[in-house]
CSV table of C-alpha atoms in Angstrom, one decimal:
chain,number,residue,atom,x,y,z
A,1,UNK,CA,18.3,-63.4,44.3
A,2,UNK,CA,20.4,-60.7,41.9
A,3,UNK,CA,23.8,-59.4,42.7
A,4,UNK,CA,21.0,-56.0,42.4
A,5,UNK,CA,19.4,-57.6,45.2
A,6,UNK,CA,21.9,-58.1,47.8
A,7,UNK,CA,23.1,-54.2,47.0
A,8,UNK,CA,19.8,-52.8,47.3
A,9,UNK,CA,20.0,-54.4,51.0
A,10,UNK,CA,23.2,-53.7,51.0
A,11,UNK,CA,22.5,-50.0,50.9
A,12,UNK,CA,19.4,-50.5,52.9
A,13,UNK,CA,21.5,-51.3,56.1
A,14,UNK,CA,23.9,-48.6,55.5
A,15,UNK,CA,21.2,-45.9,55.8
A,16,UNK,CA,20.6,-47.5,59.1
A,17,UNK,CA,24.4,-47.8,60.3
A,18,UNK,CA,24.6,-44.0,58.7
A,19,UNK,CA,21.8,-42.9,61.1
A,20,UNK,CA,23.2,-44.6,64.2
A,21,UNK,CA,26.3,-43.2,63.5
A,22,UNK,CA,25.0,-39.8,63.1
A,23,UNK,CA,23.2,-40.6,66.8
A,24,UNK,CA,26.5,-41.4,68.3
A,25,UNK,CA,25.1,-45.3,68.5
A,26,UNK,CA,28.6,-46.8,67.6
A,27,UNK,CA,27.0,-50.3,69.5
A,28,UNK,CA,24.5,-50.5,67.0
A,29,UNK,CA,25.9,-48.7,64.0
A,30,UNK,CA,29.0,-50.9,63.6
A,31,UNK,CA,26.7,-54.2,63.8
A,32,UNK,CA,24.7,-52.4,60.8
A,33,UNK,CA,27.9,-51.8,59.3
A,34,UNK,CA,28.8,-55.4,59.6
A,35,UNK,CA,26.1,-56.7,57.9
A,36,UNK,CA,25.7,-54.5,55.0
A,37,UNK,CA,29.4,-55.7,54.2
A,38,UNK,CA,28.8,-58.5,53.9
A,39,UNK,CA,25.7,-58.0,51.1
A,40,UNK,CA,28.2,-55.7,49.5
A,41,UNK,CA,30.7,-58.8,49.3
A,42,UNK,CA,27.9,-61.0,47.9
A,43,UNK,CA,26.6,-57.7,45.4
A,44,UNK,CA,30.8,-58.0,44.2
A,45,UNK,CA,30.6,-61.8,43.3
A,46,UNK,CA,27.6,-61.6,41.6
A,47,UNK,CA,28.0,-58.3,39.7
A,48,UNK,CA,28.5,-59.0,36.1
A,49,UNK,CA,29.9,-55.3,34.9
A,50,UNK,CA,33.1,-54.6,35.9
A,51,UNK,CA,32.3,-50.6,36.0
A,52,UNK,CA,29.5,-51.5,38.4
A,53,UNK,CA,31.5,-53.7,40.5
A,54,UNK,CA,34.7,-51.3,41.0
A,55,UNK,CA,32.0,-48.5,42.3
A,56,UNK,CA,30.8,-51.3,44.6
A,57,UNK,CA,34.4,-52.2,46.2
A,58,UNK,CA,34.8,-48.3,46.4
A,59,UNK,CA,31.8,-48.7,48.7
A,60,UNK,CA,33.1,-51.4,50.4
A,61,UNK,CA,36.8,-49.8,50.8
A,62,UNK,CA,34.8,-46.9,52.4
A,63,UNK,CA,32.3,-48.6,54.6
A,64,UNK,CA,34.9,-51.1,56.1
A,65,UNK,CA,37.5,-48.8,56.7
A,66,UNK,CA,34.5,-46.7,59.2
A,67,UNK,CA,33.4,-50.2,60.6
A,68,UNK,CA,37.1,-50.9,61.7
A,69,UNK,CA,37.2,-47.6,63.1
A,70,UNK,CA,33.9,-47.8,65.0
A,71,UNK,CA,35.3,-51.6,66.4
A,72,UNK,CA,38.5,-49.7,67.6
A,73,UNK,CA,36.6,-47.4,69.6
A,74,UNK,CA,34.1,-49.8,70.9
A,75,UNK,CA,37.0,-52.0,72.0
A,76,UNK,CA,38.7,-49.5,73.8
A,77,UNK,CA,35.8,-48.4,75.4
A,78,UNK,CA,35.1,-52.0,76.3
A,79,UNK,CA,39.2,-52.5,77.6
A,80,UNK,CA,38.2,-49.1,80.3
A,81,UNK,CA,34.9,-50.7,81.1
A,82,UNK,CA,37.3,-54.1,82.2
A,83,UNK,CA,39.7,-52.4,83.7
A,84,UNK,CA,37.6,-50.6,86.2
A,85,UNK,CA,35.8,-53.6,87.1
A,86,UNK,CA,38.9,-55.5,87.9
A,87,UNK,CA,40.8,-52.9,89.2
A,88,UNK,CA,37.4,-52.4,92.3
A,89,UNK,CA,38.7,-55.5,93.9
A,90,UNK,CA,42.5,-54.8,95.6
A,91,UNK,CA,43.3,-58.3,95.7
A,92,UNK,CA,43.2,-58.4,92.1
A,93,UNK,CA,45.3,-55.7,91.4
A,94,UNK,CA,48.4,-57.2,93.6
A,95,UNK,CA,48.0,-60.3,92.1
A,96,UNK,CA,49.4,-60.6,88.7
A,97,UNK,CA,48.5,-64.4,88.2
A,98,UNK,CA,44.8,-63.1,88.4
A,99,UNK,CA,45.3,-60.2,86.2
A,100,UNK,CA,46.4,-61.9,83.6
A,101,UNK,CA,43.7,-65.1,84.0
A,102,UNK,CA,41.0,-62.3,84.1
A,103,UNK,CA,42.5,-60.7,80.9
A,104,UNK,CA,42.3,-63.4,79.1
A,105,UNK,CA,38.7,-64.0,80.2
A,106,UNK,CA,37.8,-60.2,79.2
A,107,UNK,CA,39.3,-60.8,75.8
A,108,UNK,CA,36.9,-64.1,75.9
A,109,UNK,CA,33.7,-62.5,76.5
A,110,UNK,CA,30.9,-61.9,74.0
A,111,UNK,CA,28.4,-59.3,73.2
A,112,UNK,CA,27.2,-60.3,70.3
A,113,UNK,CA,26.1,-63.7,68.9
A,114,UNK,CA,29.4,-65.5,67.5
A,115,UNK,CA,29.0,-67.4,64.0
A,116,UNK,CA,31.3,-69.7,64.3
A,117,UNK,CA,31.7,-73.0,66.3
A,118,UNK,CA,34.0,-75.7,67.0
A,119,UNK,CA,32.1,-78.0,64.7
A,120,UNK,CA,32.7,-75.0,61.8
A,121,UNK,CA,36.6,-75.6,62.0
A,122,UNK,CA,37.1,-79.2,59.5
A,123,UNK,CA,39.7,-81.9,60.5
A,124,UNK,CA,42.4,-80.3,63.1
A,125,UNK,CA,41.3,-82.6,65.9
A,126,UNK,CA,44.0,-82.8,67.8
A,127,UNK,CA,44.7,-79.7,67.5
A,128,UNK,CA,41.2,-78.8,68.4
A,129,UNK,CA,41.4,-80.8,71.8
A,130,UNK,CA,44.8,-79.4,72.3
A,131,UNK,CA,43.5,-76.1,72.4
A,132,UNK,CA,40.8,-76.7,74.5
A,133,UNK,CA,42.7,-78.6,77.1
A,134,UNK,CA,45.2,-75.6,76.9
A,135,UNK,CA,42.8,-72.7,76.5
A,136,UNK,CA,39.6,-73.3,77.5
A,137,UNK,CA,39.4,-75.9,80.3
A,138,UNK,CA,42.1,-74.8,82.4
A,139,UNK,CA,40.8,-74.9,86.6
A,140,UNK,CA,41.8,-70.9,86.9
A,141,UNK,CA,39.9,-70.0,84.4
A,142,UNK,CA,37.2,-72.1,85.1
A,143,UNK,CA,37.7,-70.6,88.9
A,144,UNK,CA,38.4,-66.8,87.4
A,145,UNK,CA,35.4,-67.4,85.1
A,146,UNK,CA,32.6,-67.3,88.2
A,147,UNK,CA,34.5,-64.8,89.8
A,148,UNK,CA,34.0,-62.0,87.2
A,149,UNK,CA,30.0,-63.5,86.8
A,150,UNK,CA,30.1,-62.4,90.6
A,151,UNK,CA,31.6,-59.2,90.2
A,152,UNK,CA,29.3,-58.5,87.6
A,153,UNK,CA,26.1,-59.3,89.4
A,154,UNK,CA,23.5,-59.7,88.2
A,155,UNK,CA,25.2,-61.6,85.6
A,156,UNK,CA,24.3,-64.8,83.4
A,157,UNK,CA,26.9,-67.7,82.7
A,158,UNK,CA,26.0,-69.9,79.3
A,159,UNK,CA,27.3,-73.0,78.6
A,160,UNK,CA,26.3,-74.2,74.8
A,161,UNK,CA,26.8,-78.0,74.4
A,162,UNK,CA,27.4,-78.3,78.4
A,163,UNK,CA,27.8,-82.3,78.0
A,164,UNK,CA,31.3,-81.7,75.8
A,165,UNK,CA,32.4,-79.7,79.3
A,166,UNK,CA,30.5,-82.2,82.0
A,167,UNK,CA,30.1,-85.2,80.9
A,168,UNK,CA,30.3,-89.1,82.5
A,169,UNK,CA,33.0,-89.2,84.3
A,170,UNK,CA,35.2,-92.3,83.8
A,171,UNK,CA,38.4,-94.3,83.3
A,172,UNK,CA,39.1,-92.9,79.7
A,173,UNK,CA,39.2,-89.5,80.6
A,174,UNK,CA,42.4,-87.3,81.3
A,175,UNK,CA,43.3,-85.5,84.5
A,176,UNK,CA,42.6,-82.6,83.2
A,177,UNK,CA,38.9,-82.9,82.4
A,178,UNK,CA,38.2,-84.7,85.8
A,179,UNK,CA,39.9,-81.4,87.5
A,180,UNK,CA,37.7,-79.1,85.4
A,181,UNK,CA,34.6,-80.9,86.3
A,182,UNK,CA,35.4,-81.0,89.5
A,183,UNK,CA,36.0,-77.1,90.1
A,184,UNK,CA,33.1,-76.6,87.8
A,185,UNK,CA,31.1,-78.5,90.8
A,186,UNK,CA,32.7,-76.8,93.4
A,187,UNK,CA,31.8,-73.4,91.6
A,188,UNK,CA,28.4,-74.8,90.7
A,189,UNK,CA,27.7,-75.1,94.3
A,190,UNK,CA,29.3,-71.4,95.4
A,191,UNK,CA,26.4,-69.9,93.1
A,192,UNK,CA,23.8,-72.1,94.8
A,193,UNK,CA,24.9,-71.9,98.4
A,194,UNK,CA,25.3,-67.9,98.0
A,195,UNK,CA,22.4,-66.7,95.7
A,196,UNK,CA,25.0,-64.5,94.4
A,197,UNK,CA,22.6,-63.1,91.6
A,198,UNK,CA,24.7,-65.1,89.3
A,199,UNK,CA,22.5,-67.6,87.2
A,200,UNK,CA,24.3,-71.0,84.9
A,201,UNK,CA,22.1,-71.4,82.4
A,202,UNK,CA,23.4,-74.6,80.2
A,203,UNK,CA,22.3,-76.6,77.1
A,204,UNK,CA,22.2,-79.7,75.5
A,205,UNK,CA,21.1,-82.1,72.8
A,206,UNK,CA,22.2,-85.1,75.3
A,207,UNK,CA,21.2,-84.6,79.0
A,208,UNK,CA,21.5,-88.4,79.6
A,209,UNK,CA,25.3,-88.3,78.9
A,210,UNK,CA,25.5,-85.6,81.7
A,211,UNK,CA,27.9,-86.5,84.6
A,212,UNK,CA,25.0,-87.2,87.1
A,213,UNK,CA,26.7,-84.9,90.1
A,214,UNK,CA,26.8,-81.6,87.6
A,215,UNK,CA,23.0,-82.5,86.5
A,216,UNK,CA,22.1,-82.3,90.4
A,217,UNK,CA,23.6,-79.1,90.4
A,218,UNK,CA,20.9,-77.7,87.4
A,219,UNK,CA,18.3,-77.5,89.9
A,220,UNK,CA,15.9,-76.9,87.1
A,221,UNK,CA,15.7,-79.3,83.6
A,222,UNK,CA,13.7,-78.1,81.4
A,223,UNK,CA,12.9,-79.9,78.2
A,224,UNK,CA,12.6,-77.6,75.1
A,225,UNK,CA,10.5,-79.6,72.4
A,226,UNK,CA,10.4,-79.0,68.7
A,227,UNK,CA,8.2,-76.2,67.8
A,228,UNK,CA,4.5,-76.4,67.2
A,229,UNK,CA,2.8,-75.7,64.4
A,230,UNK,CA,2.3,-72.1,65.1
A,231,UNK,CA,5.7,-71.5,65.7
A,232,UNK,CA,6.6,-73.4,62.9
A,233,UNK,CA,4.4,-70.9,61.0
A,234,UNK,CA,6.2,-68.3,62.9
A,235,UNK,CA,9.6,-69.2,62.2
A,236,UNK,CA,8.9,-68.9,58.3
A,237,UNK,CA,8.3,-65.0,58.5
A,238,UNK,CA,10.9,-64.7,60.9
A,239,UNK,CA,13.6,-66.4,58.4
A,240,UNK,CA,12.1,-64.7,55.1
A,241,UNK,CA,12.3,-61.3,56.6
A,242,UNK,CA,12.0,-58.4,54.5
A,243,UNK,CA,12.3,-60.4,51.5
A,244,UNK,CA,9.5,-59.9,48.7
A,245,UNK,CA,7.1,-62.8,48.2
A,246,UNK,CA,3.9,-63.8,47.6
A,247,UNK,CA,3.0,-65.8,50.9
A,248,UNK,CA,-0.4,-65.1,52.7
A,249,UNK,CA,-1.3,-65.7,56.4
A,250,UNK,CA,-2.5,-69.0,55.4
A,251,UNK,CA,0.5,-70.0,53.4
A,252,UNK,CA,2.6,-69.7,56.3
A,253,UNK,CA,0.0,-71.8,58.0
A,254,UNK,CA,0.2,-74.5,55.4
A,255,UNK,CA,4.0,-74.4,55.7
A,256,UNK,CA,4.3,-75.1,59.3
A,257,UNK,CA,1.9,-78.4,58.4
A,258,UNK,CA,4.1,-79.6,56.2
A,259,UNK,CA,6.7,-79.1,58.4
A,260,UNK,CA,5.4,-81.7,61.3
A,261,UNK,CA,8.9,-82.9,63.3
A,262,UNK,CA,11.2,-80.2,61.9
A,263,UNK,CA,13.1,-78.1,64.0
A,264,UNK,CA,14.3,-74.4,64.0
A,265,UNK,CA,17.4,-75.3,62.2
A,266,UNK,CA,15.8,-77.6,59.9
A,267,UNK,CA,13.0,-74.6,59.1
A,268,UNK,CA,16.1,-72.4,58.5
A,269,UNK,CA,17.4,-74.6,55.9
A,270,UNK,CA,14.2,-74.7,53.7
A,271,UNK,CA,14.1,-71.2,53.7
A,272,UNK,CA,17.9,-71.0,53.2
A,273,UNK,CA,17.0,-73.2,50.0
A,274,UNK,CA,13.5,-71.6,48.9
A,275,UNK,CA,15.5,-68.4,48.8
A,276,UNK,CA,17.6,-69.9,46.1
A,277,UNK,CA,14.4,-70.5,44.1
A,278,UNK,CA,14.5,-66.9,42.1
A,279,UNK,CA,17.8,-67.2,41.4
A,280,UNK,CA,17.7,-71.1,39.5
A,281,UNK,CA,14.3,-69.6,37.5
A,282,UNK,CA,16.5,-66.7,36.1
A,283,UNK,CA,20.1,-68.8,35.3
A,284,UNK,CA,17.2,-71.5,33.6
A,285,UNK,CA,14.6,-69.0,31.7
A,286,UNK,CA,14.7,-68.8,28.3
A,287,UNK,CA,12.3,-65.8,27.4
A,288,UNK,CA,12.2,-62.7,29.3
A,289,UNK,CA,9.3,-60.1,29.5
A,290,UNK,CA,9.3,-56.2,30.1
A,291,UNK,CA,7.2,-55.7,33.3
A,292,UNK,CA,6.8,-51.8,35.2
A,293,UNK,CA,7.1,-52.3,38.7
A,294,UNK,CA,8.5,-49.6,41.7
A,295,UNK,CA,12.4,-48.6,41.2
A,296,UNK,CA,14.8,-50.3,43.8
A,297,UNK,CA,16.5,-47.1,44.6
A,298,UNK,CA,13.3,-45.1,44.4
A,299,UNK,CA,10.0,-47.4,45.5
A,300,UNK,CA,8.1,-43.6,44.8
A,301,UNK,CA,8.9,-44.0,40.5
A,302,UNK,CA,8.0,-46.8,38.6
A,303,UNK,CA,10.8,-48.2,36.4
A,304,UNK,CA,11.0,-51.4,33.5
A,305,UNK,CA,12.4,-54.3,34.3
A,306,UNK,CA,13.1,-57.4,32.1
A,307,UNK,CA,11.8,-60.7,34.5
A,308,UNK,CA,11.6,-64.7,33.5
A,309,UNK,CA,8.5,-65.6,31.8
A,310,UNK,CA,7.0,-68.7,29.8
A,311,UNK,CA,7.7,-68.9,26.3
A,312,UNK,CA,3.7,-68.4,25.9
A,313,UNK,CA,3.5,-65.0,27.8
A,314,UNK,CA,2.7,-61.7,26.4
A,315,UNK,CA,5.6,-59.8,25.1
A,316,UNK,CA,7.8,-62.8,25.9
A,317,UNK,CA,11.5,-62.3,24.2
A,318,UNK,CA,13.6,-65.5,23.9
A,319,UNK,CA,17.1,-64.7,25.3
A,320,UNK,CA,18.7,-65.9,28.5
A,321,UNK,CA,20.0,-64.0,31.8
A,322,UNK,CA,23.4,-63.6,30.5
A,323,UNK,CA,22.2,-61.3,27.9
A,324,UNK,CA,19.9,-59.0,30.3
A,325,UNK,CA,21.7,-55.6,32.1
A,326,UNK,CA,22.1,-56.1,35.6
A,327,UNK,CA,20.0,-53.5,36.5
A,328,UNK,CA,17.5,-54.4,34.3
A,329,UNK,CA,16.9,-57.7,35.9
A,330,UNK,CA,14.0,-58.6,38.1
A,331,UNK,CA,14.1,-61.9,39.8
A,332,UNK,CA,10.4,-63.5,40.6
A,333,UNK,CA,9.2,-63.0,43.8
A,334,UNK,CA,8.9,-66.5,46.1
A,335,UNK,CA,5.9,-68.4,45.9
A,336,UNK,CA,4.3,-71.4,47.3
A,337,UNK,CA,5.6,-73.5,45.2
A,338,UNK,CA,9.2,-72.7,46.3
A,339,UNK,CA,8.9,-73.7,49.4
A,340,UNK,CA,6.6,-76.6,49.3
A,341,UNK,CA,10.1,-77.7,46.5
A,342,UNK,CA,12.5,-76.7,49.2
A,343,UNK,CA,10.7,-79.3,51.6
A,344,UNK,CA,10.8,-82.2,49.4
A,345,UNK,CA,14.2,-82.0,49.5
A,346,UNK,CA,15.1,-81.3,53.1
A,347,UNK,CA,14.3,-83.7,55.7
A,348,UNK,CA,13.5,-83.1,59.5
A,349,UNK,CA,17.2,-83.9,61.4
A,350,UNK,CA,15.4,-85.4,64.1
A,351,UNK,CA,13.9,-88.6,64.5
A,352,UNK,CA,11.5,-90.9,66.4
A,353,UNK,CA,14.4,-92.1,68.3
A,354,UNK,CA,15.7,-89.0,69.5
A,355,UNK,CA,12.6,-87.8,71.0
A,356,UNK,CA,11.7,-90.8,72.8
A,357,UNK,CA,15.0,-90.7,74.7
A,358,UNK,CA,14.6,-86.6,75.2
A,359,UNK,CA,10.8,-87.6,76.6
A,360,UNK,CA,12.7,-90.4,78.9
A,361,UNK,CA,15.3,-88.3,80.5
A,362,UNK,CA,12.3,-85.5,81.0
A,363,UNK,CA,10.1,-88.2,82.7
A,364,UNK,CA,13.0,-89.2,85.0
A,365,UNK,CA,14.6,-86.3,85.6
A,366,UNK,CA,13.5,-83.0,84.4
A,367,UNK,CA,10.2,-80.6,83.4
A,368,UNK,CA,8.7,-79.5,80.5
A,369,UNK,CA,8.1,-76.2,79.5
């Protein structure tokens, strides 16, 4: 892709997040907001003319200050929404222990999908499992956590990586943890016993290293495979998007044959890496040829651009990128070829191994799906 590229988007988005503004859908408009930020941030690193790129931060300056504006409000909103929850249960107000546990949780809870993960954070170990030991495992918040989901009903707990939380007990573990996992049981058991309208959905890459008491308590274990061809297929469009390429029905089809043993993440990653494709044949071309195609800010006109061509093409000019205008410059669209490239060079994360131990513990223990 062109720095022209991720502004087009950029722009793209905002028309959206203008809309739901205009509609009074902060929810929405400030997660369109979010995103076209960030294709304006890109649009600044890659914009080669400075005059270009100061109308760009001007942009920027504009559309964040509305975005932090629109998270203010939503926040606030969010802060009343709490506060009358807790505040319906009496006990809760007299107690200021359980206040502040449940304002801590509040401040905790998601609505949105986060991006980052404790894997994300390098080094820091200790201070990693001091935080969690600190933070995030404490009994009353483990305790306080159920209690919301059951003021809440209906209401859905998630656990991501639920062996890091309950896994084999044993002698090298501290005090702590075997607390946790015990009021995590003891909770575990509330929700079953009551049919509270409260569900625990959790997940993992390692069931077998669950503590076997807390895997009783998932009454159902349900083995999630890799995906099949057709969703293999499927996961291609899904992660190209709107982005312009050549790819027919077909294509997609041979994709997800070539991609035998690969997983969602591991599909994301050729695509992540095929989408780099337009962007090396531009920085490596050494002629350039005129072409008319539809104008980025106005598909309705037609416009020139100057796009990478072989030396042998019609019209071909010898120069290189640096010495095309910015908005002059059309990358190629993705082929093919890009992506059958893209998977020569990333392999499948998963192996033999790992599924024949996934197909054990479904065979003793759980379901497929």
């Amino acid at each position: 892709m062109t720095s022209v590229d991720f502004l087009g988007k950029a722009i793209e988005i905002v028309k959206k997040a203008t809309e739901e503004d205009n509609n009074r859908n902060y929810e929405q408009a400030y997660k369109y907001y979010s995103n076209a930020l960030d294709y304006f941030m890109t649009a600044i690193k890659y914009e080669k003319n400075e005059g270009s790129k100061e109308t760009i931060r001007k942009k920027f300056t504009e559309y964040l200050d509305r975005a932090e504006k629109l998270k203010k409000y939503l926040n606030e909103e969010e802060e009343k929404r709490q506060r009358k929850a807790i505040g319906a249960n009496d006990e809760d107000e007299t107690d200021p222990d359980i206040k502040k546990l449940r304002s801590a949780l509040s401040t905790a809870i998601l609505r949105e999908k986060p991006n980052v993960r404790w894997d994300d954070v390098a080094g820091l170990e200790v201070a990693k499992e001091a935080l969690k030991e600190a933070v995030i495992l404490p009994i009353n918040l483990v305790k306080n956590l159920f209690g919301m989901a059951r003021d809440c009903v209906p209401s859905i707990i998630f656990i991501d990586e639920v062996d890091s939380l309950c896994g084999q007990r044993g002698e090298g573990e501290s005090e702590a943890s075997r607390r946790i996992k015990t009021e995590f049981l003891v909770q575990m058991n509330g929700v079953s016993a009551e049919s509270t309208g409260v569900l625990v959905l959790g997940a993992t890459n390692i069931p077998w290293q669950l503590d076997s008491a807390i895997r009783r308590r998932f009454e159902k274990r349900i083995y999630i495979p890799l995906p099949d061809l057709a969703a293999r297929a499927k996961m291609f469009q899904l992660n190209i998007g709107n982005t312009p390429c050549k790819l027919e029905t077909n294509d997609f089809k041979n994709l997800g044959e070539k991609t035998e043993g690969y997983s969602g993440s591991d599909i994301a990653v050729v695509v992540r890496d095929a989408l780099m494709e337009p962007v090396r044949k531009v920085q490596t071309a050494t002629h350039f040829k005129q072409i008319d195609a539809p104008c980025r800010d106005n598909p309705e006109i037609t416009k020139q651009y100057l796009t990478p061509c072989s030396p042998g093409d019609l019209g071909a000019k010898e120069m290189t990128w640096m010495q095309v205008d910015s908005d002059s410059l059309l990358e190629p669209e993705l082929t093919l070829k890009d992506f059958i490239k893209a998977i020569q060079i990333a392999r499948p994360t998963v192996n033999a191994d790992d599924i024949k131990a996934h197909t054990k513990f479904t065979t003793d223990f759980g379901q497929e799906s």
